CSV table of C-alpha atoms in Angstrom, one decimal:
chain,number,residue,atom,x,y,z
A,1,THR,CA,40.5,-25.5,47.7
A,2,ILE,CA,37.9,-26.8,45.1
A,3,ILE,CA,34.9,-28.8,46.3
A,4,THR,CA,33.0,-31.1,43.9
A,5,SER,CA,30.6,-34.0,44.1
A,6,ASP,CA,31.8,-37.5,43.3
A,7,GLY,CA,30.6,-36.9,39.7
A,8,SER,CA,27.4,-38.9,40.0
A,9,THR,CA,25.2,-36.0,41.1
A,10,LEU,CA,25.1,-32.3,41.5
A,11,LEU,CA,27.1,-30.6,44.2
A,12,GLY,CA,24.3,-28.3,45.1
A,13,ALA,CA,26.6,-25.3,45.7
A,14,ASP,CA,23.7,-23.5,43.9
A,15,ASP,CA,22.6,-22.4,46.4
A,16,LYS,CA,23.9,-24.2,49.5
A,17,ALA,CA,26.9,-21.9,49.2
A,18,GLY,CA,24.7,-18.8,49.6
A,19,ILE,CA,23.0,-20.3,52.7
A,20,ALA,CA,26.5,-21.1,54.1
A,21,ALA,CA,27.6,-17.6,53.5
A,22,ILE,CA,24.6,-16.1,55.2
A,23,MET,CA,24.8,-18.4,58.2
A,24,THR,CA,28.5,-17.7,58.6
A,25,LEU,CA,27.8,-13.9,58.5
A,26,LEU,CA,25.2,-14.3,61.3
A,27,ALA,CA,27.6,-16.5,63.4
A,28,THR,CA,30.4,-14.0,62.9
A,29,LEU,CA,28.2,-11.1,64.0
A,30,LYS,CA,27.0,-13.0,67.0
A,31,LYS,CA,30.6,-13.9,68.0
A,32,LYS,CA,31.9,-10.4,67.4
A,33,PRO,CA,29.4,-7.9,68.8
A,34,ASP,CA,32.0,-5.1,68.3
A,35,ILE,CA,31.2,-5.2,64.5
A,36,ARG,CA,28.8,-2.3,64.0
A,37,HIS,CA,25.8,-2.8,61.7
A,38,GLY,CA,22.3,-1.7,61.2
A,39,GLU,CA,19.1,-3.9,61.5
A,40,LEU,CA,19.4,-7.0,59.3
A,41,LYS,CA,16.6,-9.0,57.8
A,42,ILE,CA,17.3,-12.6,56.6
A,43,ALA,CA,15.1,-14.8,54.5
A,44,PHE,CA,15.4,-18.2,52.7
A,45,THR,CA,13.1,-19.0,49.8
A,46,PRO,CA,12.1,-22.3,48.3
A,47,ASP,CA,11.6,-23.0,44.6
A,48,GLU,CA,14.0,-20.3,43.3
A,49,GLU,CA,15.2,-22.7,40.6
A,50,VAL,CA,11.8,-22.9,39.0
A,51,GLY,CA,11.2,-19.2,39.2
A,52,ARG,CA,8.7,-19.3,42.0
A,53,GLY,CA,10.9,-18.4,45.0
A,54,ALA,CA,9.2,-15.0,45.4
A,55,ASP,CA,5.6,-16.1,44.7
A,56,HIS,CA,4.6,-15.8,48.4
A,57,PHE,CA,7.3,-13.4,49.6
A,58,ASP,CA,5.7,-10.7,51.8
A,59,ILE,CA,7.9,-7.7,51.2
A,60,GLU,CA,6.0,-5.5,53.7
A,61,LYS,CA,6.3,-8.1,56.5
A,62,PHE,CA,10.0,-8.6,55.6
A,63,GLY,CA,10.5,-4.9,56.3
A,64,ALA,CA,13.7,-4.2,54.5
A,65,ASP,CA,14.5,-1.1,52.3
A,66,TYR,CA,16.7,-3.2,50.0
A,67,ALA,CA,18.3,-6.7,49.9
A,68,TYR,CA,21.0,-8.8,48.3
A,69,THR,CA,20.7,-12.4,47.1
A,70,ILE,CA,23.8,-14.7,47.4
A,71,ASP,CA,23.1,-16.8,44.3
A,72,GLY,CA,26.0,-15.9,42.0
A,73,GLY,CA,29.0,-17.6,40.4
A,74,ILE,CA,32.8,-17.2,40.7
A,75,ALA,CA,34.4,-14.8,43.1
A,76,GLY,CA,34.1,-11.2,42.1
A,77,GLU,CA,31.0,-11.5,39.8
A,78,LEU,CA,28.2,-9.2,40.8
A,79,ASN,CA,24.9,-9.0,39.1
A,80,MET,CA,22.4,-6.2,38.6
A,81,GLU,CA,20.8,-7.4,35.3
A,82,THR,CA,19.2,-10.7,34.3
A,83,PHE,CA,17.2,-12.0,31.5
A,84,SER,CA,13.5,-11.0,31.2
A,85,ALA,CA,11.7,-14.3,31.1
A,86,ASP,CA,8.5,-15.9,30.0
A,87,ALA,CA,7.3,-19.5,29.8
A,88,ALA,CA,5.4,-20.9,26.8
A,89,THR,CA,3.2,-24.0,26.5
A,90,ILE,CA,2.2,-25.3,23.1
A,91,GLU,CA,-0.5,-28.0,23.0
A,92,VAL,CA,-1.5,-30.1,19.9
A,93,ALA,CA,-4.7,-32.0,20.0
A,94,GLY,CA,-4.7,-34.7,17.4
A,95,ARG,CA,-7.1,-37.6,16.5
A,96,ASN,CA,-6.3,-41.2,17.2
A,97,ILE,CA,-7.7,-44.2,15.3
A,98,HIS,CA,-6.6,-47.7,14.6
A,99,PRO,CA,-3.5,-47.3,12.3
A,100,GLY,CA,-4.9,-49.9,10.0
A,101,THR,CA,-7.7,-47.6,9.0
A,102,ALA,CA,-6.0,-44.3,9.7
A,103,LYS,CA,-5.7,-43.0,6.1
A,104,ASP,CA,-7.1,-39.4,5.8
A,105,VAL,CA,-8.5,-39.7,9.4
A,106,MET,CA,-5.6,-39.9,11.9
A,107,VAL,CA,-4.0,-36.7,13.1
A,108,ASN,CA,-0.8,-37.6,14.9
A,109,ALA,CA,-0.1,-35.0,17.5
A,110,ILE,CA,3.5,-36.2,18.0
A,111,ARG,CA,4.2,-35.7,14.3
A,112,VAL,CA,2.6,-32.2,14.3
A,113,MET,CA,4.6,-31.2,17.4
A,114,GLY,CA,7.8,-32.5,15.9
A,115,HIS,CA,7.2,-30.2,12.9
A,116,ILE,CA,6.8,-27.3,15.3
A,117,VAL,CA,10.1,-28.1,17.0
A,118,SER,CA,11.9,-28.3,13.7
A,119,CYS,CA,10.7,-24.8,12.9
A,120,LEU,CA,12.2,-23.2,16.0
A,121,PRO,CA,15.0,-20.8,15.1
A,122,GLN,CA,18.3,-22.8,15.1
A,123,ASP,CA,20.4,-19.7,15.9
A,124,MET,CA,18.5,-18.8,19.0
A,125,THR,CA,19.2,-21.7,21.3
A,126,PRO,CA,21.1,-21.8,24.6
A,127,GLU,CA,23.8,-23.8,23.0
A,128,THR,CA,24.3,-21.3,20.2
A,129,THR,CA,24.1,-18.0,22.2
A,130,GLU,CA,26.1,-16.1,24.7
A,131,GLY,CA,26.4,-12.7,26.4
A,132,TYR,CA,23.3,-10.6,25.7
A,133,GLU,CA,21.9,-12.8,23.0
A,134,PRO,CA,18.4,-14.1,23.5
A,135,PHE,CA,17.1,-17.7,23.2
A,136,ILE,CA,14.0,-19.9,22.8
A,137,HIS,CA,14.6,-23.2,24.7
A,138,PRO,CA,12.3,-26.2,24.4
A,139,MET,CA,12.6,-27.8,27.9
A,140,ALA,CA,10.2,-30.8,27.9
A,141,MET,CA,7.8,-32.6,25.6
A,142,THR,CA,5.2,-35.3,26.3
A,143,GLY,CA,2.8,-36.8,24.0
A,144,SER,CA,0.7,-39.4,22.3
A,145,VAL,CA,-1.2,-39.6,19.0
A,146,ASP,CA,-4.1,-37.8,20.8
A,147,LYS,CA,-2.2,-35.0,22.4
A,148,ALA,CA,1.3,-33.5,22.6
A,149,THR,CA,2.6,-30.8,24.9
A,150,LEU,CA,5.8,-28.8,24.6
A,151,LYS,CA,7.2,-26.6,27.4
A,152,LEU,CA,9.5,-23.8,26.4
A,153,ILE,CA,11.3,-20.9,28.1
A,154,LEU,CA,11.8,-17.5,26.4
A,155,ARG,CA,14.7,-15.3,27.4
A,156,ASP,CA,15.9,-11.9,26.4
A,157,PHE,CA,17.6,-9.0,28.2
A,158,LYS,CA,15.3,-6.6,26.5
A,159,THR,CA,11.7,-7.2,27.7
A,160,ALA,CA,10.4,-6.1,24.4
A,161,GLY,CA,12.3,-9.0,22.8
A,162,LEU,CA,9.9,-11.4,24.5
A,163,ASP,CA,7.1,-10.0,22.3
A,164,ILE,CA,9.2,-10.7,19.3
A,165,GLN,CA,9.7,-14.3,20.5
A,166,LYS,CA,6.0,-14.7,21.1
A,167,LYS,CA,5.3,-13.5,17.6
A,168,SER,CA,7.8,-16.0,16.2
A,169,LEU,CA,6.0,-18.8,18.0
A,170,GLU,CA,2.6,-17.6,16.7
A,171,ASP,CA,3.9,-17.5,13.2
A,172,ILE,CA,5.3,-21.0,13.4
A,173,ILE,CA,2.0,-22.3,14.8
A,174,THR,CA,0.1,-20.5,12.0
A,175,ASP,CA,2.3,-22.1,9.3
A,176,VAL,CA,2.1,-25.6,10.9
A,177,GLN,CA,-1.6,-25.3,11.4
A,178,ALA,CA,-2.0,-24.7,7.7
A,179,LEU,CA,-0.2,-28.0,7.0
A,180,TYR,CA,-2.3,-29.9,9.5
A,181,PRO,CA,-5.8,-28.3,9.4
A,182,LYS,CA,-7.4,-31.1,11.4
A,183,ALA,CA,-5.1,-30.6,14.4
A,184,ASN,CA,-5.9,-28.1,17.1
A,185,ILE,CA,-2.8,-26.1,18.1
A,186,THR,CA,-2.8,-23.7,21.1
A,187,LEU,CA,-0.1,-21.4,22.6
A,188,GLU,CA,-0.1,-20.1,26.2
A,189,ILE,CA,2.5,-17.5,27.4
A,190,THR,CA,3.1,-17.0,31.2
A,191,LYS,CA,5.2,-14.2,32.7
A,192,THR,CA,8.1,-15.4,34.8
A,193,TYR,CA,10.4,-12.5,35.7
A,194,ARG,CA,11.8,-9.3,34.3
A,195,ASN,CA,15.3,-7.8,34.0
A,196,MET,CA,16.0,-6.0,37.3
A,197,ARG,CA,18.5,-3.5,35.8
A,198,ASP,CA,16.0,-0.8,35.0
A,199,GLU,CA,14.9,-0.5,38.7
A,200,LEU,CA,18.3,-1.0,40.2
A,201,GLU,CA,19.8,1.8,38.2
A,202,LYS,CA,17.4,4.1,40.1
A,203,ASN,CA,19.1,3.1,43.3
A,204,PRO,CA,22.8,3.4,42.7
A,205,LEU,CA,23.7,3.6,46.4
A,206,ILE,CA,22.7,-0.1,46.7
A,207,THR,CA,24.9,-1.3,43.9
A,208,ASP,CA,27.7,1.1,44.8
A,209,ALA,CA,27.8,-0.2,48.4
A,210,LEU,CA,28.0,-3.8,47.1
A,211,PHE,CA,30.9,-3.0,44.7
A,212,ALA,CA,32.8,-1.2,47.4
A,213,ALA,CA,32.3,-4.1,49.8
A,214,ALA,CA,33.6,-6.6,47.3
A,215,GLN,CA,36.6,-4.4,46.5
A,216,LYS,CA,37.4,-4.2,50.2
A,217,ALA,CA,37.3,-8.0,50.4
A,218,GLY,CA,39.8,-8.2,47.6
A,219,ALA,CA,37.4,-10.0,45.3
A,220,HIS,CA,38.2,-7.9,42.2
A,221,PRO,CA,34.5,-7.2,41.5
A,222,LYS,CA,33.0,-6.7,38.1
A,223,TRP,CA,29.4,-6.5,36.9
A,224,GLU,CA,28.3,-9.4,34.8
A,225,PRO,CA,24.8,-10.0,33.2
A,226,ILE,CA,23.1,-13.2,34.4
A,227,ARG,CA,22.0,-15.5,31.6
A,228,GLY,CA,19.3,-16.6,33.9
A,229,GLY,CA,17.4,-15.2,36.8
A,230,THR,CA,17.4,-14.9,40.6
A,231,ASP,CA,14.8,-14.2,43.2
A,232,GLY,CA,16.2,-10.7,43.1
A,233,SER,CA,14.6,-10.3,39.6
A,234,ARG,CA,11.1,-10.8,41.1
A,235,LEU,CA,11.8,-9.0,44.4
A,236,THR,CA,13.1,-5.9,42.5
A,237,GLU,CA,10.0,-5.9,40.3
A,238,MET,CA,7.9,-6.2,43.5
A,239,GLY,CA,9.5,-3.1,45.0
A,240,LEU,CA,12.5,-4.5,46.9
A,241,PRO,CA,15.7,-3.7,45.0
A,242,THR,CA,17.9,-6.8,45.2
A,243,PRO,CA,21.2,-7.2,43.3
A,244,ASN,CA,23.0,-10.5,43.4
A,245,ILE,CA,26.4,-11.5,45.0
A,246,PHE,CA,28.7,-14.3,44.0
A,247,GLY,CA,28.9,-17.5,46.0
A,248,GLY,CA,32.2,-18.9,44.6
A,249,GLY,CA,30.9,-21.7,42.4
A,250,ALA,CA,30.5,-22.6,38.7
A,251,ASN,CA,29.0,-25.1,36.3
A,252,PHE,CA,25.7,-25.0,38.2
A,253,HIS,CA,23.0,-27.5,37.3
A,254,SER,CA,25.5,-30.0,36.1
A,255,LYS,CA,27.5,-33.0,37.5
A,256,THR,CA,30.7,-31.0,37.0
A,257,GLU,CA,29.6,-28.2,39.4
A,258,TRP,CA,32.3,-27.0,41.7
A,259,LEU,CA,32.8,-24.5,44.5
A,260,SER,CA,35.9,-22.6,45.4
A,261,LEU,CA,36.3,-22.4,49.2
A,262,ASP,CA,38.4,-19.3,48.7
A,263,GLY,CA,35.6,-17.8,46.6
A,264,LEU,CA,33.0,-18.6,49.3
A,265,VAL,CA,35.2,-16.9,51.9
A,266,LYS,CA,35.4,-13.8,49.7
A,267,SER,CA,31.6,-13.9,49.5
A,268,ILE,CA,31.4,-14.0,53.3
A,269,GLU,CA,33.9,-11.1,53.6
A,270,THR,CA,31.9,-9.1,51.1
A,271,LEU,CA,28.7,-9.6,53.2
A,272,LEU,CA,30.5,-8.5,56.4
A,273,ASN,CA,31.8,-5.4,54.6
A,274,ILE,CA,28.3,-4.6,53.3
A,275,VAL,CA,26.8,-4.5,56.8
A,276,GLU,CA,29.6,-2.2,58.0
A,277,VAL,CA,29.5,0.0,54.9
A,278,ARG,CA,25.8,0.6,55.4
A,279,VAL,CA,25.8,1.5,59.1
């Protein structure tokens, strides 16, 4: 069974499917007290899609030794590595004046920003990369003659690669600044999250238990890198090892998003197996 929206909006399986899986797990454990399990901690976080789901997460109060997020794709896909991610903001301050008397005076921030965008590497975009390839992605741009702002996201599985991307942006700005000396161009980089693999590899029992649980569910598990991030990226960095489990859906963030009911059931069965494996 495949579940979709009517095509006019997102389905929202990312991450309603994960919530449904967790709530079904709890309902099943309550209904079947004979299922042996250890102490479980459950949490739901807002703002995961903008990378801020773990901003106010109190790991000490949560009190778990490790965790799992249910925020993945099709059945069987397990994740223990994500992009390392930064956000970049470029601002151009121009100078406005009546266009009739603008010669040698006006500095059009929109035009300057357009030049910057045209200089971004064309072979390092989301639409031209796959697998472990990094990208620089301009997400949003606003502006007027006076001021223009460009928001970008920087992604690389190697954290050191983010420094290379930052240097690339700095070089572009230096070159464009030389062409428009009267403009003021600034760059700000903000850390978002880091690849969780380095820390999770130090805790193989956590990932081994997940793989075994998915195998027992008949989900044919395989480890896949996430070309994105989860709350688990931040939580792992904060000291709570948190790999990711599939929810059964695909085409997230698009109107063609879909969810396999069978895949969701496999996710639930995997969760049930995890709590039993780790008794």
